[in-house]
GROMACS .gro file of C-alpha atoms in nm:
model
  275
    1UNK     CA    1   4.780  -0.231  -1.888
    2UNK     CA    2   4.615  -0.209  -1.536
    3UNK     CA    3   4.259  -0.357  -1.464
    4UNK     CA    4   4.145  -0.395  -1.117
    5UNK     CA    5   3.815  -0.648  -1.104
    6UNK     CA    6   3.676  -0.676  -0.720
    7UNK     CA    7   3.547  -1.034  -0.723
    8UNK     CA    8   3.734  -1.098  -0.365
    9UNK     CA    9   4.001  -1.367  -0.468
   10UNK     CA   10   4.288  -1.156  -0.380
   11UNK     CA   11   4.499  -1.285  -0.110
   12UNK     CA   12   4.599  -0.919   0.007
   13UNK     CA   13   4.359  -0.621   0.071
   14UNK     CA   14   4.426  -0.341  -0.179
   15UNK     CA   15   4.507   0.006  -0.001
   16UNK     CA   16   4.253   0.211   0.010
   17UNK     CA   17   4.368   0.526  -0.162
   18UNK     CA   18   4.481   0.317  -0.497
   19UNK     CA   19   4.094   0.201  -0.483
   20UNK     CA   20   3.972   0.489  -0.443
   21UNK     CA   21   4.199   0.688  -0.692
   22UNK     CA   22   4.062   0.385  -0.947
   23UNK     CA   23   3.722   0.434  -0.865
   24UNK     CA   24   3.774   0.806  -0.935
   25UNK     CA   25   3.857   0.767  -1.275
   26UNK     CA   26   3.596   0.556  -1.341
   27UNK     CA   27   3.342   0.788  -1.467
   28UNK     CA   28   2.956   0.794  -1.654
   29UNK     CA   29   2.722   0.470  -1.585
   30UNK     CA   30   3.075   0.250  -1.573
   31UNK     CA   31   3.058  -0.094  -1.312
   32UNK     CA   32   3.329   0.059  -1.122
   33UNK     CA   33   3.212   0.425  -1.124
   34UNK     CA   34   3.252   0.612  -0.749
   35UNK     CA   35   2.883   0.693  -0.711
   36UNK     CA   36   2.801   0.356  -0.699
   37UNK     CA   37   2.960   0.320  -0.379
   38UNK     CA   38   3.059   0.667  -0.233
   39UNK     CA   39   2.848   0.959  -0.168
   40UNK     CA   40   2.855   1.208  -0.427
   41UNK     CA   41   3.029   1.455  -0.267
   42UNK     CA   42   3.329   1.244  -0.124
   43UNK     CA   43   3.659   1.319  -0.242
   44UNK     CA   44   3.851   1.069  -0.408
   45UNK     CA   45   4.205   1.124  -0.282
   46UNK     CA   46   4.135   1.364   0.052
   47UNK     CA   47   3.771   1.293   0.167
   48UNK     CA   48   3.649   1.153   0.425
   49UNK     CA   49   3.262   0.952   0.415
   50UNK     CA   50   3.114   0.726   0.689
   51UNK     CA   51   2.845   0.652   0.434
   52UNK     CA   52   2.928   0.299   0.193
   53UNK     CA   53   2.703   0.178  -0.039
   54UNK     CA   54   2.707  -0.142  -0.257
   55UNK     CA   55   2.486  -0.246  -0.530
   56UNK     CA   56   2.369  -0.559  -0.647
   57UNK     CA   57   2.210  -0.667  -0.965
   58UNK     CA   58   2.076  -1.009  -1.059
   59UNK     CA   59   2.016  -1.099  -1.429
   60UNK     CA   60   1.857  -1.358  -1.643
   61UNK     CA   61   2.058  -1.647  -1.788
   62UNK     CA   62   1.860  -1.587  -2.096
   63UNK     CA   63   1.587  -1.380  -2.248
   64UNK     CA   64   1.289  -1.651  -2.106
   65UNK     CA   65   1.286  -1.436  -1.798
   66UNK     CA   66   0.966  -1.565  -1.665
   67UNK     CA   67   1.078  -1.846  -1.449
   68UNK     CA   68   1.426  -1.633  -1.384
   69UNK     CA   69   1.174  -1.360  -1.237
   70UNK     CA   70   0.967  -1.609  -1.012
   71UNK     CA   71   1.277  -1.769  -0.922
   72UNK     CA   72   1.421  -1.458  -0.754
   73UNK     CA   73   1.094  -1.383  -0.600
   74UNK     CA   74   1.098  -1.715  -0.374
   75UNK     CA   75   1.487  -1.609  -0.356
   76UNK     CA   76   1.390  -1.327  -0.229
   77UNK     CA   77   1.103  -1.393   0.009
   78UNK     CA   78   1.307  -1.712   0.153
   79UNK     CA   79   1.654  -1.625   0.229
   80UNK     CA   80   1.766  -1.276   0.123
   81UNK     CA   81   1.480  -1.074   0.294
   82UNK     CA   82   1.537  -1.266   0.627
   83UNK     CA   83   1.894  -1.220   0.596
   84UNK     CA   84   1.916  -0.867   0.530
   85UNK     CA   85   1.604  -0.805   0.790
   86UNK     CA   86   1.794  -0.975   1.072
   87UNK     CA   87   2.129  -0.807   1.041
   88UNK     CA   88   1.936  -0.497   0.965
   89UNK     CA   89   1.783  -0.512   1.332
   90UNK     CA   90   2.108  -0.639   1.475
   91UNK     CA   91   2.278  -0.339   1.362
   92UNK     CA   92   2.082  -0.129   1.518
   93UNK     CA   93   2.031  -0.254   1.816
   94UNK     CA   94   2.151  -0.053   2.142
   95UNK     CA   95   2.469  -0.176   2.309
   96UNK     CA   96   2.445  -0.391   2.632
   97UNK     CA   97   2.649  -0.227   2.875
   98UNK     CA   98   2.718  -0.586   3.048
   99UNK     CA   99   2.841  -0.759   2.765
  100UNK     CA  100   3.213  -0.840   2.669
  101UNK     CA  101   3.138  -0.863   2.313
  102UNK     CA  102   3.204  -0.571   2.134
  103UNK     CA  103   2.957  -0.308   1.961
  104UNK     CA  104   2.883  -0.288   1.616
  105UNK     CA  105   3.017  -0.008   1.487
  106UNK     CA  106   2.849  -0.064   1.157
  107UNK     CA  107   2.443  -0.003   1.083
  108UNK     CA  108   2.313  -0.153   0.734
  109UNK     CA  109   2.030  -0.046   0.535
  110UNK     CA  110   1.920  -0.180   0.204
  111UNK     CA  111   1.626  -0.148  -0.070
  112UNK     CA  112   1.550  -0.236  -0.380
  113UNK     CA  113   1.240  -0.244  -0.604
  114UNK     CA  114   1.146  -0.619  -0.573
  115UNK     CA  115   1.210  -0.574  -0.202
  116UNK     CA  116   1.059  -0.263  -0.151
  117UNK     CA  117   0.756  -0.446  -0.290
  118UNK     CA  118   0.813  -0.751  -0.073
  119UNK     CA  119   0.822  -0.573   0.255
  120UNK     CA  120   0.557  -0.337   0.195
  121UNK     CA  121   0.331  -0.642   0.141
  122UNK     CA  122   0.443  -0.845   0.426
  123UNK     CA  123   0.354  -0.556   0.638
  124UNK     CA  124  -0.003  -0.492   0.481
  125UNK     CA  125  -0.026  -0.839   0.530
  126UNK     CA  126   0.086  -0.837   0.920
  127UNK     CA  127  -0.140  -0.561   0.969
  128UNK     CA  128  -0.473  -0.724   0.783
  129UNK     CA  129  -0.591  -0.815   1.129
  130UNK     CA  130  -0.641  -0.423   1.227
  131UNK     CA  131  -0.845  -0.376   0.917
  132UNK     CA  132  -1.074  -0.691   1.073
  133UNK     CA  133  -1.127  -0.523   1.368
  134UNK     CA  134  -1.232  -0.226   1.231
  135UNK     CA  135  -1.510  -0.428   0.970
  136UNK     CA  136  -1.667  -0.624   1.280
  137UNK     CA  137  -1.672  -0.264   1.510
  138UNK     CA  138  -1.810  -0.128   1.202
  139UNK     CA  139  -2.078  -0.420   1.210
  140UNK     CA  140  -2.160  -0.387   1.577
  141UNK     CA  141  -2.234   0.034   1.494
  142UNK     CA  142  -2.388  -0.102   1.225
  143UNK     CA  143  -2.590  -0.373   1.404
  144UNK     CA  144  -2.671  -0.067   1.683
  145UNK     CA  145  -2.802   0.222   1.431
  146UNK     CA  146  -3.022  -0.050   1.222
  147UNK     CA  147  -3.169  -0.224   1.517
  148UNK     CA  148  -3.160  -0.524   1.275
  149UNK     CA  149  -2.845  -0.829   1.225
  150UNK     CA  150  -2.988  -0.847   0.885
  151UNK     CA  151  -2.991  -0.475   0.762
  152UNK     CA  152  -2.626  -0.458   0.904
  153UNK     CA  153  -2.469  -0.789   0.780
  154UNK     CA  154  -2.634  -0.684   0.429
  155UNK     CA  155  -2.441  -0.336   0.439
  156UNK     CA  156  -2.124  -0.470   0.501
  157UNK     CA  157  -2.153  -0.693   0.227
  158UNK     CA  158  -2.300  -0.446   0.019
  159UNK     CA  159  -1.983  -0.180   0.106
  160UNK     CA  160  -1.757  -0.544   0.044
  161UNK     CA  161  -1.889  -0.573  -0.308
  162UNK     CA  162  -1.889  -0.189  -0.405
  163UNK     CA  163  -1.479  -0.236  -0.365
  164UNK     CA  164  -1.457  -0.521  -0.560
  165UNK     CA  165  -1.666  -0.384  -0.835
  166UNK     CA  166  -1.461  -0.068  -0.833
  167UNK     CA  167  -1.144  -0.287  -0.868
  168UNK     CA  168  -1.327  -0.463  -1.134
  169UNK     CA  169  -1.480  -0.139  -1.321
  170UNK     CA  170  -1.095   0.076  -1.262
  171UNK     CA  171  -0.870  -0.055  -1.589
  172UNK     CA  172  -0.541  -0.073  -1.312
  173UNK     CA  173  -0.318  -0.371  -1.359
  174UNK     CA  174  -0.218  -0.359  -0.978
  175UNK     CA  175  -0.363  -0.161  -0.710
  176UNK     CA  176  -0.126   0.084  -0.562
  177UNK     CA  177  -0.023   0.194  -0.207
  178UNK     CA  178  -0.274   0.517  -0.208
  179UNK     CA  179  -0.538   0.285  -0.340
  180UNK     CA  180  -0.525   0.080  -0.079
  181UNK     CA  181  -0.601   0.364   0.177
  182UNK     CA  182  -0.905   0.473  -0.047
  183UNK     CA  183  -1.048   0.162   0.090
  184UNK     CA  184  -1.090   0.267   0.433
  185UNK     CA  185  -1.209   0.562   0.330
  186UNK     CA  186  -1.497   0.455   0.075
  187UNK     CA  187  -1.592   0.210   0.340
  188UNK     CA  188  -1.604   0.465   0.605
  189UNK     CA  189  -1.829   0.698   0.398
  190UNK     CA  190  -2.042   0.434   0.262
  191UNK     CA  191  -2.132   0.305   0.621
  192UNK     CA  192  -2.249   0.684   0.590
  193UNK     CA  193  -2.405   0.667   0.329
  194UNK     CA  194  -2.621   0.378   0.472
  195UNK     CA  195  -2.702   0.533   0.797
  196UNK     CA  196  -2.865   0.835   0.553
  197UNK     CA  197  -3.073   0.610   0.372
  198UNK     CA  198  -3.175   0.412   0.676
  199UNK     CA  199  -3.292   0.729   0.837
  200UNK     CA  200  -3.523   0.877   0.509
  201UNK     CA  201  -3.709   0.532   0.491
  202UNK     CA  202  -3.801   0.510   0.853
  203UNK     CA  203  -3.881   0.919   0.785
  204UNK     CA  204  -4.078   0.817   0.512
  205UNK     CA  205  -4.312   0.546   0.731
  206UNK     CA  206  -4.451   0.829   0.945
  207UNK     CA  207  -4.464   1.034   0.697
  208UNK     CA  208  -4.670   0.772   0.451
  209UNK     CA  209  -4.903   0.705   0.731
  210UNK     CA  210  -4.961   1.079   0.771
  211UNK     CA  211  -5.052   1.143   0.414
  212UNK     CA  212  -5.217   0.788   0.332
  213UNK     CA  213  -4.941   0.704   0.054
  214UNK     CA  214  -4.975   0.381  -0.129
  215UNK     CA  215  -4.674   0.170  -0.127
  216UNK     CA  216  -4.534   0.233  -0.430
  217UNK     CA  217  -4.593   0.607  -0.364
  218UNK     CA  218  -4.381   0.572  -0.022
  219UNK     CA  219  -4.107   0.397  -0.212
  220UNK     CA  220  -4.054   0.656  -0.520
  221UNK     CA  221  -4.103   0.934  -0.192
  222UNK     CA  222  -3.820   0.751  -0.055
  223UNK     CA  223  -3.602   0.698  -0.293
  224UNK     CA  224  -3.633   0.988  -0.414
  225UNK     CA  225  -3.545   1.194  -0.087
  226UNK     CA  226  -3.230   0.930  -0.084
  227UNK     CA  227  -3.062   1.017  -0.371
  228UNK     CA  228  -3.126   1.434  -0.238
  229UNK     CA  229  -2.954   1.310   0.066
  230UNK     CA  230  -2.652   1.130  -0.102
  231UNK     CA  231  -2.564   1.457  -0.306
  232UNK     CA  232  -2.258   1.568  -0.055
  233UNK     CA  233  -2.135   1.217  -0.070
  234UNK     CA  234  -2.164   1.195  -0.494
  235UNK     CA  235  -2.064   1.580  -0.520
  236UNK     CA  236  -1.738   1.473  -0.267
  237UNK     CA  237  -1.652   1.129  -0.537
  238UNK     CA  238  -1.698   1.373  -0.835
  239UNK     CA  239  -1.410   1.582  -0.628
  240UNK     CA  240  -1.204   1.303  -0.627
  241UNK     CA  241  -1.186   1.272  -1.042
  242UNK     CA  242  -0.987   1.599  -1.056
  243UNK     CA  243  -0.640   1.363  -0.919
  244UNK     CA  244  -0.707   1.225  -1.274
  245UNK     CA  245  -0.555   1.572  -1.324
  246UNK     CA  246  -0.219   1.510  -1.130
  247UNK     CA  247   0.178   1.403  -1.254
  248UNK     CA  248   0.216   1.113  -1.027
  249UNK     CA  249   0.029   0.764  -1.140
  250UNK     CA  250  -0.071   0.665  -0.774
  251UNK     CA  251  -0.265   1.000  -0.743
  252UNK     CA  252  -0.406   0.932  -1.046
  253UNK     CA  253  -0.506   0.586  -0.940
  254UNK     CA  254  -0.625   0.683  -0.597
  255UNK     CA  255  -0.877   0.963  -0.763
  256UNK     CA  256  -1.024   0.736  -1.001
  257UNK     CA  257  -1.056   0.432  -0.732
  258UNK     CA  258  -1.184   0.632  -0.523
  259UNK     CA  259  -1.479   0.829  -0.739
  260UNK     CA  260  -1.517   0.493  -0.870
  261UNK     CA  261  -1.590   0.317  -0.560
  262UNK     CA  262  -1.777   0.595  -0.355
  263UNK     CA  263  -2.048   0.632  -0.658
  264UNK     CA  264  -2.061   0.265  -0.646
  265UNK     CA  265  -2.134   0.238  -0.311
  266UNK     CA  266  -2.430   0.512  -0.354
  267UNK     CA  267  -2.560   0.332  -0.601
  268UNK     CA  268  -2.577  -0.012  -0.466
  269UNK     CA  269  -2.712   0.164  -0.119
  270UNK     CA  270  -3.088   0.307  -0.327
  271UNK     CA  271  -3.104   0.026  -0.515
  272UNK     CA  272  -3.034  -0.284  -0.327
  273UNK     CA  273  -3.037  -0.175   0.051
  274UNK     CA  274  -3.332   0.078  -0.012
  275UNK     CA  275  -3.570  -0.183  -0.091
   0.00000   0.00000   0.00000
């Protein structure tokens, strides 16, 4: 009876071609099965692979997995990310041609769903400060087209709120990757949507004083000729309802976020900027 376990408290290094003939026989979803470490098309007793992979898997003391689950998360974001990062980036580093030491001859690479997750919301995060800049130049166009702080400071917020209400209104548990890009996009076509309805109520002044309309006249004119003129822009969020249509959830997701939030934003432009 043979049994091999690899829990590195041997005082010897086992040859390589008895581990890899055990591996080998080690077949289906088994702890010690090849593809769990080898590529799949090495050969077990004459290939050759510069490729190695390891796997790792962390599990729950009990079935309360709760605190287990937070646990690893701060494990995670305080000592294994780092870790991995920073020999990550070592590894791949170019060799200094003046230096004694010698090269690694070894680059790493890892992933993994909670860290997948983790680094793809550290870098959002690093990267909020572009989406800043883009609000405030969007406030000084803004500012410039409505010849008014007010007007402009009340379409931001009202393109701010049109998100949050279509985060609010969409029945997602988490917002996905492709959700998050429908942001710029519904607040780039909103702050389009604005500049159209800017332009028909100054239209309609000259055009009230011309004809001798009442107020209320000028205002049902004008609103009116707004929602005409916000057609392409509904017509374009209707488009977006046919990803409801498509096999992956974050298309799915990304369609209804962003129909949601573009009719929103149309909406909240006639009634609340208009007047």
């Amino acid at each position: 009876f043979f049994r091999l376990r690899f829990d590195g408290t041997a005082r010897e290094r086992l040859p390589v071609p008895v581990t890899l003939a055990f591996l080998g026989e080690q077949g289906g979803y088994s702890t010690h099965a090849s593809w769990n470490f080898l590529p799949q098309d090495f050969g077990t007793h004459s290939g050759e692979s510069v490729l190695l992979r390891s796997t790792f898997a962390f599990s729950a003391p009990d079935l309360q997995d709760e605190a287990f689950h937070q646990d690893y998360l701060n494990f995670v974001k305080d000592e294994l990310y780092p870790v991995l990062l920073n020999v990550s980036e070592q590894t791949r580093k170019e060799p200094d041609p003046t230096s004694w030491d010698e090269p690694l001859s070894v680059r790493m690479f890892f992933k993994g769903d909670i860290m997948d997750d983790y680094e793809v919301r550290t870098v959002l995060e690093h990267d909020l400060k572009n989406g800043a800049y883009a609000v405030v130049f969007t406030w000084l166009i803004s500012w410039f087209q409505f010849r008014s702080l007010f007007l402009a400071s009340l379409g931001l917020f009202l393109l701010c709120m049109a998100q949050l209400l279509a985060y609010v209104i969409v029945p997602v548990p988490a917002v996905s990757l492709a959700s998050f890009l429908g942001i710029f996009l519904v607040f780039g076509l909103g702050v389009h949507g604005l500049f159209r309805v800017h332009a028909t109520w100054r239209r309609s002044r000259s055009t009230a004083e011309f004809l001798g309309w009442q107020l209320a006249d000028r205002i049902m004119e004008a609103h009116m000729d707004a929602c005409l003129n916000l057609m392409p822009v509904v017509a374009s969020a209707c488009s977006f309802f046919f990803c409801l249509y498509a096999m992956l959830r974050p298309m799915r997701e990304f369609g209804l976020f962003m129909g949601v939030g573009m009719l929103t934003s149309c909406l909240l432009s006639v009634l609340v900027f208009m007047p």
